[in-house]
Amino acid sequence: MACDVLLARARQVWLEMAGVPMAFPADGDVDVAVSTGSRFCPPGWIGIVALGDAAIVTVPAGGWAGVVREVLQGLPVEVLTDSDRLGAVLPVAEVLGPASLAYLDEGDYRPAGLDTVDVVPGEPADLARLLAAVPADDADECGLADITSRAFVVRRGDHVVAAAGYRRWPGRVAHMCVLTAPNHRGRGLARAVASVAAADGMANHLLPQWRARPEPSRRVAQALGFRQLGAQLSIRIGT
């Protein structure tokens, strides 16, 4: 799959998530629309998704649409997911992100070598114990509690120390969820479990998506062949 086809497929995912008819402008600009049902930001927030050289933005009320459109149009796309720079032009009160958005084409896939790592199917109880053993922020970030796929895990003795799976999103997307216990990081375990989960998604004719804020997570995605195509940011406007 050529990069432009991968980009088009990724964009279609977020257009479905917007909840209203939108388009990524062909001229590299930004499309702004009112959507009370947008699924890429919390209710009442402004959601921004930049993919390639264009972006789409949903706002929660009509009164904000004109203001946001006027402020954002003409800005470089990379600025649209930079919370610090947006704070200079909008009264930003709270921020979620930015998170990078990366996607995997089967032709780019670089599976992890599993000669020394035994990845096996996991059970819900395995995930519950792993999630309970990490800081709350890590548990929330990884999304493992919400996967719809099977879980794939690495065990050390009776303990699960790494796990991955995916949640099925609109647009036939496998949204990747990966977590490694803090004292077992840096050993290639995240790549091992994510490799198997991504392969499972592709076997089910889904597009693997990797959304990440921490740099180590981005490096795991890159090692597996994911291409970073853009970023997502949610902001709440203050009064």
PDB file of C-alpha atoms in Angstrom:
ATOM      1  CA  MET A   1       0.000   0.000   0.000  1.00  0.00           C
ATOM      2  CA  ALA A   2       1.461   3.332  -1.035  1.00  0.00           C
ATOM      3  CA  CYS A   3       1.758   6.040   1.586  1.00  0.00           C
ATOM      4  CA  ASP A   4      -0.980   8.161  -0.002  1.00  0.00           C
ATOM      5  CA  VAL A   5      -3.410   5.224   0.147  1.00  0.00           C
ATOM      6  CA  LEU A   6      -2.509   4.625   3.801  1.00  0.00           C
ATOM      7  CA  LEU A   7      -3.077   8.323   4.500  1.00  0.00           C
ATOM      8  CA  ALA A   8      -6.455   8.270   2.760  1.00  0.00           C
ATOM      9  CA  ARG A   9      -7.550   5.269   4.800  1.00  0.00           C
ATOM     10  CA  ALA A  10      -6.390   6.882   8.056  1.00  0.00           C
ATOM     11  CA  ARG A  11      -8.238  10.085   7.222  1.00  0.00           C
ATOM     12  CA  GLN A  12     -11.446   8.177   6.546  1.00  0.00           C
ATOM     13  CA  VAL A  13     -11.313   6.753  10.061  1.00  0.00           C
ATOM     14  CA  TRP A  14     -11.324  10.199  11.646  1.00  0.00           C
ATOM     15  CA  LEU A  15     -13.940  11.556   9.263  1.00  0.00           C
ATOM     16  CA  GLU A  16     -16.259   8.842  10.563  1.00  0.00           C
ATOM     17  CA  MET A  17     -15.328   9.749  14.136  1.00  0.00           C
ATOM     18  CA  ALA A  18     -16.188  13.425  13.560  1.00  0.00           C
ATOM     19  CA  GLY A  19     -19.923  12.740  13.621  1.00  0.00           C
ATOM     20  CA  VAL A  20     -20.719  15.297  10.889  1.00  0.00           C
ATOM     21  CA  PRO A  21     -19.809  15.600   7.191  1.00  0.00           C
ATOM     22  CA  MET A  22     -16.261  16.970   6.903  1.00  0.00           C
ATOM     23  CA  ALA A  23     -13.248  16.751   4.626  1.00  0.00           C
ATOM     24  CA  PHE A  24      -9.500  17.141   4.852  1.00  0.00           C
ATOM     25  CA  PRO A  25      -8.996  20.112   2.486  1.00  0.00           C
ATOM     26  CA  ALA A  26      -7.012  19.293  -0.626  1.00  0.00           C
ATOM     27  CA  ASP A  27      -5.131  22.590  -0.397  1.00  0.00           C
ATOM     28  CA  GLY A  28      -3.591  21.695   2.959  1.00  0.00           C
ATOM     29  CA  ASP A  29      -5.923  23.847   5.035  1.00  0.00           C
ATOM     30  CA  VAL A  30      -8.258  23.096   7.941  1.00  0.00           C
ATOM     31  CA  ASP A  31     -11.974  22.220   7.954  1.00  0.00           C
ATOM     32  CA  VAL A  32     -13.927  23.325  11.049  1.00  0.00           C
ATOM     33  CA  ALA A  33     -17.413  22.030  11.886  1.00  0.00           C
ATOM     34  CA  VAL A  34     -19.836  21.970  14.808  1.00  0.00           C
ATOM     35  CA  SER A  35     -20.297  18.432  16.148  1.00  0.00           C
ATOM     36  CA  THR A  36     -21.880  17.646  19.482  1.00  0.00           C
ATOM     37  CA  GLY A  37     -21.239  13.953  18.808  1.00  0.00           C
ATOM     38  CA  SER A  38     -17.560  14.138  17.889  1.00  0.00           C
ATOM     39  CA  ARG A  39     -15.728  11.044  19.073  1.00  0.00           C
ATOM     40  CA  PHE A  40     -12.217  12.459  19.020  1.00  0.00           C
ATOM     41  CA  CYS A  41     -12.535  14.752  22.018  1.00  0.00           C
ATOM     42  CA  PRO A  42     -14.480  14.840  25.300  1.00  0.00           C
ATOM     43  CA  PRO A  43     -17.973  16.420  25.215  1.00  0.00           C
ATOM     44  CA  GLY A  44     -17.766  20.200  25.207  1.00  0.00           C
ATOM     45  CA  TRP A  45     -14.159  20.236  23.978  1.00  0.00           C
ATOM     46  CA  ILE A  46     -12.543  21.142  20.667  1.00  0.00           C
ATOM     47  CA  GLY A  47     -10.995  18.195  18.824  1.00  0.00           C
ATOM     48  CA  ILE A  48      -8.177  18.590  16.310  1.00  0.00           C
ATOM     49  CA  VAL A  49      -6.829  15.867  14.022  1.00  0.00           C
ATOM     50  CA  ALA A  50      -4.012  16.611  11.590  1.00  0.00           C
ATOM     51  CA  LEU A  51      -3.068  13.965   9.043  1.00  0.00           C
ATOM     52  CA  GLY A  52      -0.624  14.679   6.262  1.00  0.00           C
ATOM     53  CA  ASP A  53      -0.825  18.316   5.214  1.00  0.00           C
ATOM     54  CA  ALA A  54      -4.426  19.004   6.288  1.00  0.00           C
ATOM     55  CA  ALA A  55      -6.581  18.940   9.415  1.00  0.00           C
ATOM     56  CA  ILE A  56     -10.153  18.670  10.639  1.00  0.00           C
ATOM     57  CA  VAL A  57     -11.489  20.362  13.778  1.00  0.00           C
ATOM     58  CA  THR A  58     -14.757  19.806  15.627  1.00  0.00           C
ATOM     59  CA  VAL A  59     -16.194  22.404  18.005  1.00  0.00           C
ATOM     60  CA  PRO A  60     -19.052  21.847  20.477  1.00  0.00           C
ATOM     61  CA  ALA A  61     -21.167  24.925  19.744  1.00  0.00           C
ATOM     62  CA  GLY A  62     -21.896  27.123  16.775  1.00  0.00           C
ATOM     63  CA  GLY A  63     -20.630  30.242  18.515  1.00  0.00           C
ATOM     64  CA  TRP A  64     -17.114  28.863  18.559  1.00  0.00           C
ATOM     65  CA  ALA A  65     -17.003  27.678  14.955  1.00  0.00           C
ATOM     66  CA  GLY A  66     -16.395  31.078  13.396  1.00  0.00           C
ATOM     67  CA  VAL A  67     -13.824  32.099  16.001  1.00  0.00           C
ATOM     68  CA  VAL A  68     -11.858  28.865  15.730  1.00  0.00           C
ATOM     69  CA  ARG A  69     -12.001  28.883  11.943  1.00  0.00           C
ATOM     70  CA  GLU A  70     -10.726  32.461  11.801  1.00  0.00           C
ATOM     71  CA  VAL A  71      -7.891  31.771  14.236  1.00  0.00           C
ATOM     72  CA  LEU A  72      -6.738  28.456  12.777  1.00  0.00           C
ATOM     73  CA  GLN A  73      -7.028  29.024   9.050  1.00  0.00           C
ATOM     74  CA  GLY A  74      -3.692  29.963   7.582  1.00  0.00           C
ATOM     75  CA  LEU A  75      -1.666  28.438  10.425  1.00  0.00           C
ATOM     76  CA  PRO A  76       0.822  25.697   9.484  1.00  0.00           C
ATOM     77  CA  VAL A  77      -0.692  22.261  10.043  1.00  0.00           C
ATOM     78  CA  GLU A  78       1.997  21.322  12.573  1.00  0.00           C
ATOM     79  CA  VAL A  79       0.934  24.259  14.753  1.00  0.00           C
ATOM     80  CA  LEU A  80      -2.632  22.961  15.034  1.00  0.00           C
ATOM     81  CA  THR A  81      -1.577  20.153  17.392  1.00  0.00           C
ATOM     82  CA  ASP A  82       0.945  22.240  19.359  1.00  0.00           C
ATOM     83  CA  SER A  83      -0.825  23.151  22.588  1.00  0.00           C
ATOM     84  CA  ASP A  84       1.688  25.846  23.527  1.00  0.00           C
ATOM     85  CA  ARG A  85       1.302  27.690  20.244  1.00  0.00           C
ATOM     86  CA  LEU A  86      -2.465  27.320  20.252  1.00  0.00           C
ATOM     87  CA  GLY A  87      -2.493  28.797  23.747  1.00  0.00           C
ATOM     88  CA  ALA A  88      -1.080  31.976  22.257  1.00  0.00           C
ATOM     89  CA  VAL A  89      -4.108  32.458  19.994  1.00  0.00           C
ATOM     90  CA  LEU A  90      -6.964  30.799  21.926  1.00  0.00           C
ATOM     91  CA  PRO A  91      -7.989  30.882  25.619  1.00  0.00           C
ATOM     92  CA  VAL A  92      -6.976  27.264  26.250  1.00  0.00           C
ATOM     93  CA  ALA A  93      -7.952  26.085  29.755  1.00  0.00           C
ATOM     94  CA  GLU A  94      -7.151  22.371  29.524  1.00  0.00           C
ATOM     95  CA  VAL A  95      -5.377  20.050  27.113  1.00  0.00           C
ATOM     96  CA  LEU A  96      -5.362  16.355  26.237  1.00  0.00           C
ATOM     97  CA  GLY A  97      -2.413  15.398  24.046  1.00  0.00           C
ATOM     98  CA  PRO A  98      -0.961  15.851  21.615  1.00  0.00           C
ATOM     99  CA  ALA A  99      -0.749  12.213  20.600  1.00  0.00           C
ATOM    100  CA  SER A 100       0.967  10.984  17.476  1.00  0.00           C
ATOM    101  CA  LEU A 101      -1.063   8.928  14.993  1.00  0.00           C
ATOM    102  CA  ALA A 102       0.731   6.099  13.209  1.00  0.00           C
ATOM    103  CA  TYR A 103      -0.580   3.366  10.899  1.00  0.00           C
ATOM    104  CA  LEU A 104       0.746   0.056   9.648  1.00  0.00           C
ATOM    105  CA  ASP A 105       0.623  -1.249   6.113  1.00  0.00           C
ATOM    106  CA  GLU A 106       1.187  -4.989   5.798  1.00  0.00           C
ATOM    107  CA  GLY A 107       4.037  -4.347   3.376  1.00  0.00           C
ATOM    108  CA  ASP A 108       5.881  -2.251   5.975  1.00  0.00           C
ATOM    109  CA  TYR A 109       5.376  -4.656   8.868  1.00  0.00           C
ATOM    110  CA  ARG A 110       8.575  -5.647  10.659  1.00  0.00           C
ATOM    111  CA  PRO A 111       7.649  -8.407  13.126  1.00  0.00           C
ATOM    112  CA  ALA A 112       9.569  -8.668  16.357  1.00  0.00           C
ATOM    113  CA  GLY A 113      11.978 -11.556  16.719  1.00  0.00           C
ATOM    114  CA  LEU A 114      10.357 -13.905  19.211  1.00  0.00           C
ATOM    115  CA  ASP A 115      13.168 -16.419  19.671  1.00  0.00           C
ATOM    116  CA  THR A 116      13.628 -15.503  23.329  1.00  0.00           C
ATOM    117  CA  VAL A 117      10.145 -14.153  24.139  1.00  0.00           C
ATOM    118  CA  ASP A 118       7.142 -16.436  24.508  1.00  0.00           C
ATOM    119  CA  VAL A 119       3.957 -14.522  23.665  1.00  0.00           C
ATOM    120  CA  VAL A 120       0.779 -16.407  24.572  1.00  0.00           C
ATOM    121  CA  PRO A 121      -2.963 -15.665  24.690  1.00  0.00           C
ATOM    122  CA  GLY A 122      -4.018 -13.945  27.894  1.00  0.00           C
ATOM    123  CA  GLU A 123      -7.153 -13.902  30.003  1.00  0.00           C
ATOM    124  CA  PRO A 124      -9.163 -10.943  31.386  1.00  0.00           C
ATOM    125  CA  ALA A 125      -7.823 -11.698  34.862  1.00  0.00           C
ATOM    126  CA  ASP A 126      -4.255 -11.390  33.524  1.00  0.00           C
ATOM    127  CA  LEU A 127      -4.975  -7.892  32.258  1.00  0.00           C
ATOM    128  CA  ALA A 128      -6.740  -6.874  35.453  1.00  0.00           C
ATOM    129  CA  ARG A 129      -3.725  -7.845  37.549  1.00  0.00           C
ATOM    130  CA  LEU A 130      -1.274  -6.072  35.243  1.00  0.00           C
ATOM    131  CA  LEU A 131      -3.383  -2.902  35.165  1.00  0.00           C
ATOM    132  CA  ALA A 132      -3.674  -2.929  38.953  1.00  0.00           C
ATOM    133  CA  ALA A 133       0.107  -3.181  39.268  1.00  0.00           C
ATOM    134  CA  VAL A 134       0.969  -0.019  37.301  1.00  0.00           C
ATOM    135  CA  PRO A 135       0.368   3.683  38.012  1.00  0.00           C
ATOM    136  CA  ALA A 136      -3.130   4.904  37.181  1.00  0.00           C
ATOM    137  CA  ASP A 137      -1.831   7.177  34.420  1.00  0.00           C
ATOM    138  CA  ASP A 138      -0.164   4.229  32.686  1.00  0.00           C
ATOM    139  CA  ALA A 139      -3.326   2.144  32.970  1.00  0.00           C
ATOM    140  CA  ASP A 140      -5.435   4.939  31.460  1.00  0.00           C
ATOM    141  CA  GLU A 141      -2.925   5.693  28.700  1.00  0.00           C
ATOM    142  CA  CYS A 142      -2.610   2.128  27.425  1.00  0.00           C
ATOM    143  CA  GLY A 143      -6.329   1.423  26.954  1.00  0.00           C
ATOM    144  CA  LEU A 144      -5.985  -2.298  27.655  1.00  0.00           C
ATOM    145  CA  ALA A 145      -9.140  -2.334  29.773  1.00  0.00           C
ATOM    146  CA  ASP A 146     -11.187  -1.587  26.647  1.00  0.00           C
ATOM    147  CA  ILE A 147      -9.773  -4.024  24.084  1.00  0.00           C
ATOM    148  CA  THR A 148     -12.195  -6.059  21.985  1.00  0.00           C
ATOM    149  CA  SER A 149      -9.561  -8.445  20.630  1.00  0.00           C
ATOM    150  CA  ARG A 150      -7.823 -11.285  22.381  1.00  0.00           C
ATOM    151  CA  ALA A 151      -5.007 -10.264  24.682  1.00  0.00           C
ATOM    152  CA  PHE A 152      -1.438 -11.361  23.985  1.00  0.00           C
ATOM    153  CA  VAL A 153       0.859 -11.541  26.985  1.00  0.00           C
ATOM    154  CA  VAL A 154       4.332 -12.343  28.239  1.00  0.00           C
ATOM    155  CA  ARG A 155       4.595 -14.114  31.578  1.00  0.00           C
ATOM    156  CA  ARG A 156       7.453 -14.301  34.011  1.00  0.00           C
ATOM    157  CA  GLY A 157       6.562 -17.056  36.406  1.00  0.00           C
ATOM    158  CA  ASP A 158       2.971 -16.500  37.511  1.00  0.00           C
ATOM    159  CA  HIS A 159       2.985 -12.812  36.609  1.00  0.00           C
ATOM    160  CA  VAL A 160       2.015 -11.122  33.329  1.00  0.00           C
ATOM    161  CA  VAL A 161       4.661  -8.481  32.678  1.00  0.00           C
ATOM    162  CA  ALA A 162       3.571  -7.265  29.214  1.00  0.00           C
ATOM    163  CA  ALA A 163       0.319  -7.345  27.279  1.00  0.00           C
ATOM    164  CA  ALA A 164      -1.179  -6.045  24.048  1.00  0.00           C
ATOM    165  CA  GLY A 165      -4.438  -6.167  22.172  1.00  0.00           C
ATOM    166  CA  TYR A 166      -6.611  -3.804  20.183  1.00  0.00           C
ATOM    167  CA  ARG A 167      -9.986  -2.156  20.224  1.00  0.00           C
ATOM    168  CA  ARG A 168     -11.946  -2.263  16.985  1.00  0.00           C
ATOM    169  CA  TRP A 169     -12.703   1.270  15.777  1.00  0.00           C
ATOM    170  CA  PRO A 170     -14.876   2.579  12.924  1.00  0.00           C
ATOM    171  CA  GLY A 171     -13.296   2.282   9.500  1.00  0.00           C
ATOM    172  CA  ARG A 172     -12.048  -1.260  10.179  1.00  0.00           C
ATOM    173  CA  VAL A 173      -9.269  -0.057  12.462  1.00  0.00           C
ATOM    174  CA  ALA A 174      -7.418  -2.032  15.122  1.00  0.00           C
ATOM    175  CA  HIS A 175      -6.550   0.596  17.735  1.00  0.00           C
ATOM    176  CA  MET A 176      -3.443  -0.768  19.456  1.00  0.00           C
ATOM    177  CA  CYS A 177      -3.211  -1.018  23.256  1.00  0.00           C
ATOM    178  CA  VAL A 178       0.099  -2.032  24.856  1.00  0.00           C
ATOM    179  CA  LEU A 179       1.463  -2.098  28.404  1.00  0.00           C
ATOM    180  CA  THR A 180       4.641  -3.355  30.077  1.00  0.00           C
ATOM    181  CA  ALA A 181       5.202  -3.540  33.821  1.00  0.00           C
ATOM    182  CA  PRO A 182       7.577  -0.725  34.876  1.00  0.00           C
ATOM    183  CA  ASN A 183      10.330  -3.032  36.125  1.00  0.00           C
ATOM    184  CA  HIS A 184      10.379  -4.998  32.850  1.00  0.00           C
ATOM    185  CA  ARG A 185      10.630  -2.098  30.390  1.00  0.00           C
ATOM    186  CA  GLY A 186      13.523  -1.660  28.004  1.00  0.00           C
ATOM    187  CA  ARG A 187      13.726  -5.395  27.229  1.00  0.00           C
ATOM    188  CA  GLY A 188      11.745  -5.534  23.990  1.00  0.00           C
ATOM    189  CA  LEU A 189       8.605  -6.965  25.578  1.00  0.00           C
ATOM    190  CA  ALA A 190       6.283  -4.195  24.336  1.00  0.00           C
ATOM    191  CA  ARG A 191       7.483  -4.789  20.798  1.00  0.00           C
ATOM    192  CA  ALA A 192       7.004  -8.551  21.192  1.00  0.00           C
ATOM    193  CA  VAL A 193       3.370  -8.411  22.357  1.00  0.00           C
ATOM    194  CA  ALA A 194       2.455  -5.534  20.021  1.00  0.00           C
ATOM    195  CA  SER A 195       3.926  -7.408  17.074  1.00  0.00           C
ATOM    196  CA  VAL A 196       1.588 -10.343  17.653  1.00  0.00           C
ATOM    197  CA  ALA A 197      -1.427  -8.109  18.257  1.00  0.00           C
ATOM    198  CA  ALA A 198      -0.775  -6.102  15.086  1.00  0.00           C
ATOM    199  CA  ALA A 199      -0.440  -9.297  13.059  1.00  0.00           C
ATOM    200  CA  ASP A 200      -3.752 -10.500  14.495  1.00  0.00           C
ATOM    201  CA  GLY A 201      -5.411  -7.250  13.454  1.00  0.00           C
ATOM    202  CA  MET A 202      -4.095  -7.496   9.908  1.00  0.00           C
ATOM    203  CA  ALA A 203      -5.170 -11.146   9.713  1.00  0.00           C
ATOM    204  CA  ASN A 204      -8.681  -9.866  10.480  1.00  0.00           C
ATOM    205  CA  HIS A 205      -8.370  -7.312   7.637  1.00  0.00           C
ATOM    206  CA  LEU A 206      -8.089  -4.358  10.007  1.00  0.00           C
ATOM    207  CA  LEU A 207      -5.786  -1.338   9.817  1.00  0.00           C
ATOM    208  CA  PRO A 208      -3.520  -1.163  12.896  1.00  0.00           C
ATOM    209  CA  GLN A 209      -3.469   2.316  14.448  1.00  0.00           C
ATOM    210  CA  TRP A 210      -0.963   3.423  17.091  1.00  0.00           C
ATOM    211  CA  ARG A 211      -1.814   6.548  19.076  1.00  0.00           C
ATOM    212  CA  ALA A 212       0.891   7.581  21.528  1.00  0.00           C
ATOM    213  CA  ARG A 213       2.120  10.458  23.641  1.00  0.00           C
ATOM    214  CA  PRO A 214       5.261   8.996  25.308  1.00  0.00           C
ATOM    215  CA  GLU A 215       8.322   8.847  23.079  1.00  0.00           C
ATOM    216  CA  PRO A 216       9.219   5.242  24.054  1.00  0.00           C
ATOM    217  CA  SER A 217       5.800   4.122  22.789  1.00  0.00           C
ATOM    218  CA  ARG A 218       6.397   5.907  19.491  1.00  0.00           C
ATOM    219  CA  ARG A 219       9.729   4.130  19.112  1.00  0.00           C
ATOM    220  CA  VAL A 220       8.059   0.740  19.540  1.00  0.00           C
ATOM    221  CA  ALA A 221       5.574   1.596  16.792  1.00  0.00           C
ATOM    222  CA  GLN A 222       8.340   2.765  14.474  1.00  0.00           C
ATOM    223  CA  ALA A 223      10.326  -0.425  15.079  1.00  0.00           C
ATOM    224  CA  LEU A 224       7.322  -2.475  13.914  1.00  0.00           C
ATOM    225  CA  GLY A 225       6.938  -0.443  10.716  1.00  0.00           C
ATOM    226  CA  PHE A 226       4.163   1.961  11.684  1.00  0.00           C
ATOM    227  CA  ARG A 227       4.262   5.256   9.788  1.00  0.00           C
ATOM    228  CA  GLN A 228       3.547   8.410  11.756  1.00  0.00           C
ATOM    229  CA  LEU A 229       1.092  10.356   9.621  1.00  0.00           C
ATOM    230  CA  GLY A 230      -0.128  13.042  11.995  1.00  0.00           C
ATOM    231  CA  ALA A 231      -1.331  13.918  15.462  1.00  0.00           C
ATOM    232  CA  GLN A 232      -4.426  14.486  17.585  1.00  0.00           C
ATOM    233  CA  LEU A 233      -5.099  17.158  20.213  1.00  0.00           C
ATOM    234  CA  SER A 234      -8.127  18.040  22.337  1.00  0.00           C
ATOM    235  CA  ILE A 235      -8.518  21.406  24.049  1.00  0.00           C
ATOM    236  CA  ARG A 236     -11.063  22.938  26.377  1.00  0.00           C
ATOM    237  CA  ILE A 237     -11.654  26.630  25.936  1.00  0.00           C
ATOM    238  CA  GLY A 238     -11.854  28.743  29.069  1.00  0.00           C
ATOM    239  CA  THR A 239     -14.359  31.485  29.705  1.00  0.00           C
TER     240      THR A 239
END
